[in-house]
Amino acid sequence: MSTPPASIAAAADEAAPRSRRGRPGYDRAQVLEIAVRLFNEQGYDATSVSSLAAELGLSKAALYHHFSSKEQILQIALDDALGGLEAVLEDALSGEQPTAARLVSVIQGAVRVLTSRLPQVTLLLRVHGNSEIERAALERRRIFDQRVAKLVAQAQREGELRSDIRPSVATRLMFGMINSLIEWYRPAHTSLTPEELVGDVTRVIFDGLRAR
Amino acid sequence: MSTPPASIAAAADEAAPRSRRGRPGYDRAQVLEIAVRLFNEQGYDATSVSSLAAELGLSKAALYHHFSSKEQILQIALDDALGGLEAVLEDALSGEQPTAARLVSVIQGAVRVLTSRLPQVTLLLRVHGNSEIERAALERRRIFDQRVAKLVAQAQREGELRSDIRPSVATRLMFGMINSLIEWYRPAHTSLTPEELVGDVTRVIFDGLRAR
């Protein structure tokens, strides 16, 4: 369903209680952010529209001025995560660069997407295929993984990557490491910047931890 | 709570319907296995003793002859996973070997624990600290991680590991890769053996994917 025109959303904001629980009114982006946080904390299935409205201090009607359904919020958040990752892959595949450089771009771009869209990617990685939207997201992840695995296979054929590990396994191990960021990387609670993390992940994946 | 004497458990098995849903009676290990599978599929909190009894085709009373509570089953499964990982670390730290070799032992042993106890480790990695048992498990994981990070720091000081990555970050990236196995490694559905996986993970962590 499409976004309501700004004037309607604004009118909805006016109508909604602005300071219940001492909070100001929310715009669409803020509702989305809080909804995704709740989904990650409580589980998507376990989060009702009522509990989301309660958390926001909005009536369900006011919430429905921002989004047509809980599913729409899920869809937008998953699109955000998947769209980010897919754009990274498209970027890496376009232009003239060696295969190994494309792979470096994919890995570094993926780390940047994860660190900048942590809540959305967290939601994506916890999706289990319980609905059509979730199954479509899993299918997009599968296609993404396959395309990266093809890149790994090509870099192996070109002699850039070691060929004693299956491309599919190398891809899963790489993304196992990258995706683990959602479990432990908390930008607000560490001096480790996203760009340091990009460098660390790249070094471990390509050169390993051994001193040379 | 302690295990009931074998004779009581056997008597309980006799009393329970043996062939409801066409299944035979279960021993304690089988009940544990099915319970852990259900916890992983449905979530621990969402799995009731009633639904577990129904899945087994047992009465709740018969189930309580095997285990005193749902919490006891969780505790046993988490102990199994954590005990396996801790034993790997103790083994690696005992005896006379260089620090880097100890770290290789920890990584390879951890992959073996994960592949041989996938359901229990899956349960462990999804624990969020919602109860005393879960918080105790998280604390044991934290201590394990800290001890591994100390090993990484020591190997860096000895010049065996690159020192341009913080020990805590290197440890998280390593275990991010290793722990991802629970998401994708299915021994029954792949020709990749656990020992091949041990080799692949070791090579990537220490030497990276780049061809040399």
XYZ file of C-alpha atoms in Angstrom:
424
model
C 0.000 0.000 0.000
C 1.247 3.480 -0.765
C 2.304 6.140 1.690
C -0.522 8.535 2.555
C 0.023 12.075 1.236
C 2.090 14.214 3.590
C -0.862 16.412 4.437
C -2.906 13.444 5.634
C 0.012 12.113 7.662
C 0.485 15.550 9.156
C -3.210 15.752 9.965
C -2.974 12.345 11.610
C -0.050 13.570 13.665
C -2.079 16.569 14.762
C -4.956 14.336 15.782
C -2.760 11.933 17.731
C -1.953 12.666 21.354
C 1.423 14.389 21.135
C 2.673 14.058 24.633
C 1.283 10.864 26.088
C 4.125 9.326 28.143
C 5.819 12.681 27.720
C 6.827 11.909 24.115
C 6.347 14.152 21.122
C 4.339 13.113 18.053
C 6.058 10.734 15.676
C 6.664 11.002 11.982
C 6.564 7.983 9.711
C 10.296 7.307 9.961
C 10.158 7.359 13.748
C 7.188 4.987 13.852
C 9.118 2.650 11.567
C 12.218 2.827 13.750
C 10.320 2.077 16.949
C 8.337 -0.721 15.300
C 11.510 -2.420 14.048
C 13.092 -2.112 17.488
C 10.025 -3.763 19.050
C 10.024 -6.531 16.426
C 13.681 -7.239 17.230
C 13.119 -7.182 20.981
C 9.897 -9.165 21.180
C 9.818 -11.035 17.882
C 7.759 -9.926 14.899
C 4.988 -12.485 15.412
C 4.693 -11.638 19.101
C 4.349 -7.883 18.494
C 0.738 -6.810 17.949
C -0.411 -3.574 16.366
C -1.996 -2.778 19.750
C 1.285 -3.177 21.620
C 3.047 -1.062 18.998
C 0.408 1.655 19.312
C 0.737 1.476 23.101
C 4.518 1.800 22.899
C 4.128 4.879 20.699
C 1.364 6.339 22.818
C -0.789 6.483 19.675
C -4.259 5.141 18.986
C -4.374 2.260 16.522
C -6.243 4.603 14.159
C -3.411 7.144 14.325
C -0.890 4.377 13.694
C -2.863 3.283 10.628
C -2.428 6.771 9.194
C 1.293 6.012 8.989
C 1.167 2.371 7.866
C -1.575 0.194 6.455
C -0.533 -2.865 8.462
C 2.168 -4.544 10.528
C 3.102 -6.442 7.363
C 3.753 -3.167 5.548
C 6.227 -2.121 8.245
C 7.987 -5.487 7.988
C 8.105 -5.199 4.206
C 9.621 -1.716 4.303
C 12.281 -2.718 6.828
C 13.228 -5.889 4.932
C 13.338 -3.950 1.642
C 15.644 -1.446 3.287
C 18.088 -4.156 4.406
C 17.897 -6.216 1.214
C 17.917 -3.173 -1.043
C 21.089 -1.965 0.661
C 22.843 -5.296 0.191
C 21.660 -5.672 -3.400
C 22.840 -2.149 -4.267
C 26.278 -3.055 -2.902
C 26.393 -6.086 -5.186
C 25.190 -4.119 -8.237
C 27.814 -1.460 -7.574
C 30.553 -4.057 -7.239
C 29.522 -5.809 -10.447
C 29.301 -2.635 -12.507
C 32.361 -0.901 -13.879
C 35.731 -2.347 -14.776
C 37.550 -3.950 -11.899
C 39.139 -7.326 -11.238
C 36.942 -10.001 -9.653
C 38.851 -9.951 -6.359
C 38.310 -6.180 -6.096
C 34.595 -6.700 -6.711
C 34.522 -9.145 -3.832
C 36.326 -6.697 -1.550
C 33.689 -4.102 -2.491
C 30.872 -6.518 -1.665
C 32.328 -7.385 1.737
C 33.098 -3.803 2.682
C 29.746 -2.572 1.379
C 27.920 -5.296 3.294
C 29.658 -4.322 6.547
C 28.666 -0.685 5.921
C 25.029 -1.675 5.291
C 24.995 -3.754 8.498
C 26.513 -1.048 10.668
C 24.302 1.710 9.234
C 21.041 -0.317 9.159
C 21.605 -2.628 12.091
C 17.933 -2.893 13.173
C 16.652 -3.618 9.659
C 19.360 -6.207 8.953
C 18.765 -7.789 12.374
C 15.111 -8.197 11.442
C 16.086 -9.656 8.055
C 18.468 -12.199 9.577
C 15.835 -13.415 12.047
C 13.126 -13.964 9.447
C 12.064 -17.611 9.307
C 9.647 -17.695 6.371
C 6.382 -17.621 8.349
C 4.578 -15.495 5.739
C 4.699 -14.580 2.057
C 6.691 -11.423 2.825
C 9.229 -13.396 4.856
C 9.562 -16.109 2.210
C 10.139 -13.476 -0.479
C 12.861 -11.926 1.696
C 14.517 -15.319 2.226
C 14.447 -15.879 -1.538
C 16.158 -12.523 -2.143
C 18.817 -13.453 0.434
C 19.326 -16.798 -1.322
C 19.790 -15.095 -4.687
C 22.221 -12.583 -3.152
C 24.272 -15.423 -1.610
C 24.329 -17.303 -4.902
C 25.576 -14.262 -6.786
C 28.347 -13.729 -4.227
C 29.261 -17.424 -4.408
C 29.565 -17.069 -8.214
C 31.943 -14.166 -7.672
C 33.995 -16.294 -5.259
C 34.093 -19.156 -7.779
C 35.259 -16.766 -10.503
C 37.999 -15.312 -8.280
C 39.137 -18.874 -7.545
C 39.309 -19.690 -11.270
C 41.329 -16.527 -11.841
C 43.767 -17.654 -9.140
C 42.984 -14.721 -6.828
C 41.350 -16.791 -4.092
C 42.424 -20.156 -2.683
C 40.526 -22.945 -4.370
C 40.656 -25.551 -1.603
C 37.371 -24.267 -0.125
C 34.054 -24.622 -1.950
C 32.707 -21.237 -3.116
C 29.400 -21.851 -1.311
C 31.213 -22.651 1.954
C 33.589 -19.685 1.608
C 30.566 -17.425 1.042
C 28.734 -18.770 4.086
C 31.807 -18.404 6.305
C 32.385 -14.826 5.089
C 28.799 -13.832 5.702
C 28.694 -15.784 8.951
C 31.437 -13.470 10.166
C 29.850 -10.322 8.712
C 26.315 -11.100 9.900
C 27.539 -11.812 13.430
C 27.951 -8.038 13.780
C 24.248 -7.783 14.571
C 24.874 -9.823 17.735
C 27.700 -7.765 19.179
C 28.428 -4.503 17.356
C 26.845 -1.587 19.205
C 28.215 1.668 17.725
C 26.996 3.693 20.723
C 28.907 1.490 23.194
C 32.308 1.051 21.584
C 35.206 3.136 20.317
C 35.445 0.776 17.311
C 34.194 2.811 14.344
C 32.298 1.255 11.442
C 35.271 1.982 9.151
C 37.713 0.244 11.523
C 35.352 -2.714 11.485
C 35.275 -2.633 7.662
C 39.083 -2.850 7.713
C 39.201 -5.607 10.345
C 36.656 -7.803 8.541
C 38.404 -7.341 5.181
C 41.805 -8.255 6.641
C 40.537 -11.380 8.403
C 38.538 -12.635 5.407
C 41.317 -12.156 2.860
C 44.497 -12.568 4.881
C 43.509 -14.276 8.122
C 44.746 -13.653 11.639
C 48.239 -15.112 11.244
C 51.094 -12.619 11.461
C 53.186 -12.338 8.276
C 16.349 -31.887 40.587
C 17.905 -35.316 40.209
C 17.059 -37.971 37.667
C 14.459 -40.441 38.933
C 15.843 -43.954 39.488
C 15.818 -46.044 36.325
C 13.142 -48.349 37.674
C 10.728 -45.464 38.191
C 11.472 -44.069 34.731
C 10.914 -47.517 33.258
C 7.640 -47.845 35.156
C 6.591 -44.439 33.835
C 7.416 -45.579 30.320
C 5.272 -48.661 30.852
C 2.377 -46.545 32.059
C 2.624 -44.095 29.150
C 0.849 -44.844 25.901
C 3.576 -46.428 23.812
C 2.164 -46.108 20.386
C 0.098 -42.956 20.292
C 0.793 -41.369 16.876
C 2.449 -44.666 16.024
C 5.613 -43.829 17.998
C 7.376 -46.082 20.488
C 8.017 -45.068 24.105
C 10.837 -42.613 24.669
C 13.827 -42.820 26.941
C 15.207 -39.757 28.703
C 17.729 -38.948 25.959
C 15.025 -39.060 23.304
C 12.713 -36.813 25.296
C 15.599 -34.371 25.688
C 16.362 -34.447 21.964
C 12.758 -33.831 20.945
C 12.344 -31.083 23.553
C 15.442 -29.241 22.325
C 14.246 -29.548 18.720
C 10.881 -28.039 19.717
C 12.569 -25.230 21.668
C 14.647 -24.388 18.593
C 11.670 -24.527 16.230
C 9.112 -22.666 18.335
C 11.244 -20.759 20.808
C 11.846 -21.897 24.390
C 9.387 -19.460 25.962
C 6.657 -20.371 23.465
C 6.982 -24.123 24.089
C 4.769 -25.315 26.939
C 5.142 -28.585 28.833
C 1.692 -29.483 27.458
C 2.781 -28.994 23.846
C 5.955 -30.986 24.497
C 3.904 -33.824 26.048
C 1.531 -33.686 23.068
C 4.446 -33.868 20.606
C 5.776 -36.932 22.439
C 2.363 -38.508 22.774
C 2.960 -38.679 26.534
C 0.878 -37.454 29.432
C 2.393 -34.541 31.360
C 2.724 -36.923 34.324
C 4.758 -39.353 32.201
C 6.928 -36.483 30.983
C 7.563 -35.398 34.584
C 8.990 -38.846 35.285
C 11.808 -37.985 32.891
C 12.346 -34.342 33.840
C 11.256 -32.248 36.782
C 10.520 -29.171 34.649
C 10.989 -27.437 31.324
C 13.777 -25.451 33.007
C 15.627 -28.672 33.831
C 15.614 -29.665 30.157
C 16.934 -26.219 29.179
C 19.627 -26.443 31.850
C 20.803 -29.877 30.697
C 20.953 -28.810 27.038
C 22.824 -25.576 27.816
C 25.235 -27.456 30.096
C 25.890 -29.884 27.285
C 26.783 -27.102 24.839
C 28.751 -24.986 27.308
C 30.443 -27.994 28.890
C 31.635 -29.089 25.458
C 33.090 -25.684 24.644
C 34.689 -25.299 28.078
C 36.283 -28.753 27.821
C 37.805 -27.739 24.484
C 39.340 -24.660 26.114
C 40.644 -26.621 29.138
C 42.204 -29.186 26.814
C 43.848 -26.491 24.710
C 45.234 -24.723 27.781
C 46.624 -27.879 29.378
C 49.866 -29.470 28.239
C 52.860 -27.861 26.571
C 52.123 -26.232 23.260
C 52.684 -22.790 21.750
C 49.900 -20.247 22.162
C 49.007 -20.262 18.448
C 48.595 -24.066 18.564
C 46.300 -23.688 21.591
C 44.158 -21.292 19.595
C 43.995 -23.688 16.653
C 42.847 -26.379 19.102
C 40.138 -24.105 20.490
C 38.816 -23.235 17.032
C 38.866 -26.800 15.754
C 37.393 -28.160 18.980
C 34.635 -25.536 18.901
C 33.694 -26.483 15.319
C 33.555 -30.143 16.394
C 31.315 -29.299 19.375
C 29.005 -27.284 17.113
C 28.722 -29.961 14.442
C 28.200 -32.781 16.951
C 25.814 -30.885 19.267
C 24.093 -28.573 16.801
C 20.683 -28.503 18.558
C 22.147 -27.779 21.989
C 24.488 -25.065 20.687
C 21.652 -23.563 18.623
C 19.624 -23.297 21.830
C 22.601 -21.743 23.637
C 23.186 -19.133 20.943
C 19.534 -18.053 20.993
C 19.341 -17.576 24.745
C 18.514 -13.976 25.643
C 18.757 -13.949 29.422
C 15.047 -14.177 30.236
C 15.614 -16.338 33.334
C 18.261 -17.185 35.918
C 19.312 -20.280 33.928
C 19.674 -18.228 30.734
C 21.613 -15.467 32.467
C 23.997 -18.026 33.990
C 24.548 -19.498 30.508
C 25.243 -16.052 29.043
C 27.752 -15.429 31.838
C 29.555 -18.707 31.050
C 29.672 -17.693 27.369
C 31.111 -14.311 28.354
C 33.829 -15.938 30.452
C 34.635 -18.369 27.623
C 34.947 -15.482 25.135
C 37.176 -13.547 27.525
C 39.503 -16.504 27.967
C 39.768 -16.958 24.200
C 40.407 -13.231 23.765
C 43.251 -13.511 26.313
C 44.733 -16.315 24.231
C 44.460 -14.138 21.105
C 46.160 -11.231 22.920
C 48.978 -13.527 24.048
C 49.485 -14.904 20.524
C 49.659 -11.310 19.277
C 52.320 -10.419 21.882
C 54.293 -13.492 20.846
C 54.167 -12.314 17.228
C 52.136 -15.306 16.033
C 48.981 -13.346 15.217
C 48.640 -9.988 13.494
C 48.320 -7.242 16.084
C 46.395 -4.677 14.028
C 43.042 -6.116 15.197
C 41.890 -5.876 18.800
C 41.852 -9.288 20.524
C 38.191 -8.858 21.498
C 37.216 -8.035 17.904
C 39.297 -10.885 16.461
C 37.592 -13.269 18.913
C 34.127 -12.043 17.993
C 34.838 -12.318 14.258
C 36.232 -15.848 14.691
C 33.253 -17.009 16.694
C 30.874 -15.121 14.442
C 32.119 -17.326 11.621
C 32.099 -20.515 13.722
C 28.696 -19.900 15.294
C 27.124 -19.206 11.911
C 27.335 -22.960 11.312
C 24.112 -23.398 13.279
C 22.320 -21.373 10.592
C 23.464 -23.332 7.560
C 25.380 -26.530 8.332
C 23.068 -29.543 8.024
C 25.211 -32.727 8.116
C 22.344 -34.826 6.735
C 21.944 -32.601 3.664
C 25.500 -31.987 2.509
C 28.572 -33.935 1.408
C 30.718 -31.523 3.444
C 31.930 -33.548 6.434
C 32.495 -32.027 9.873
C 36.248 -32.582 9.479
C 36.312 -30.786 6.103
C 34.508 -27.932 7.811
C 37.090 -27.946 10.627
C 39.791 -27.571 7.967
C 37.954 -24.853 6.030
C 37.259 -22.741 9.128
C 40.853 -23.068 10.354
C 42.271 -22.033 6.979
C 40.018 -19.006 6.623
C 40.570 -17.778 10.192
C 44.358 -18.097 10.127
C 45.256 -17.594 6.469
C 42.242 -15.971 4.830
C 40.731 -16.611 1.417
C 43.475 -14.997 -0.682
C 45.515 -17.364 -2.841
C 49.222 -17.486 -1.951
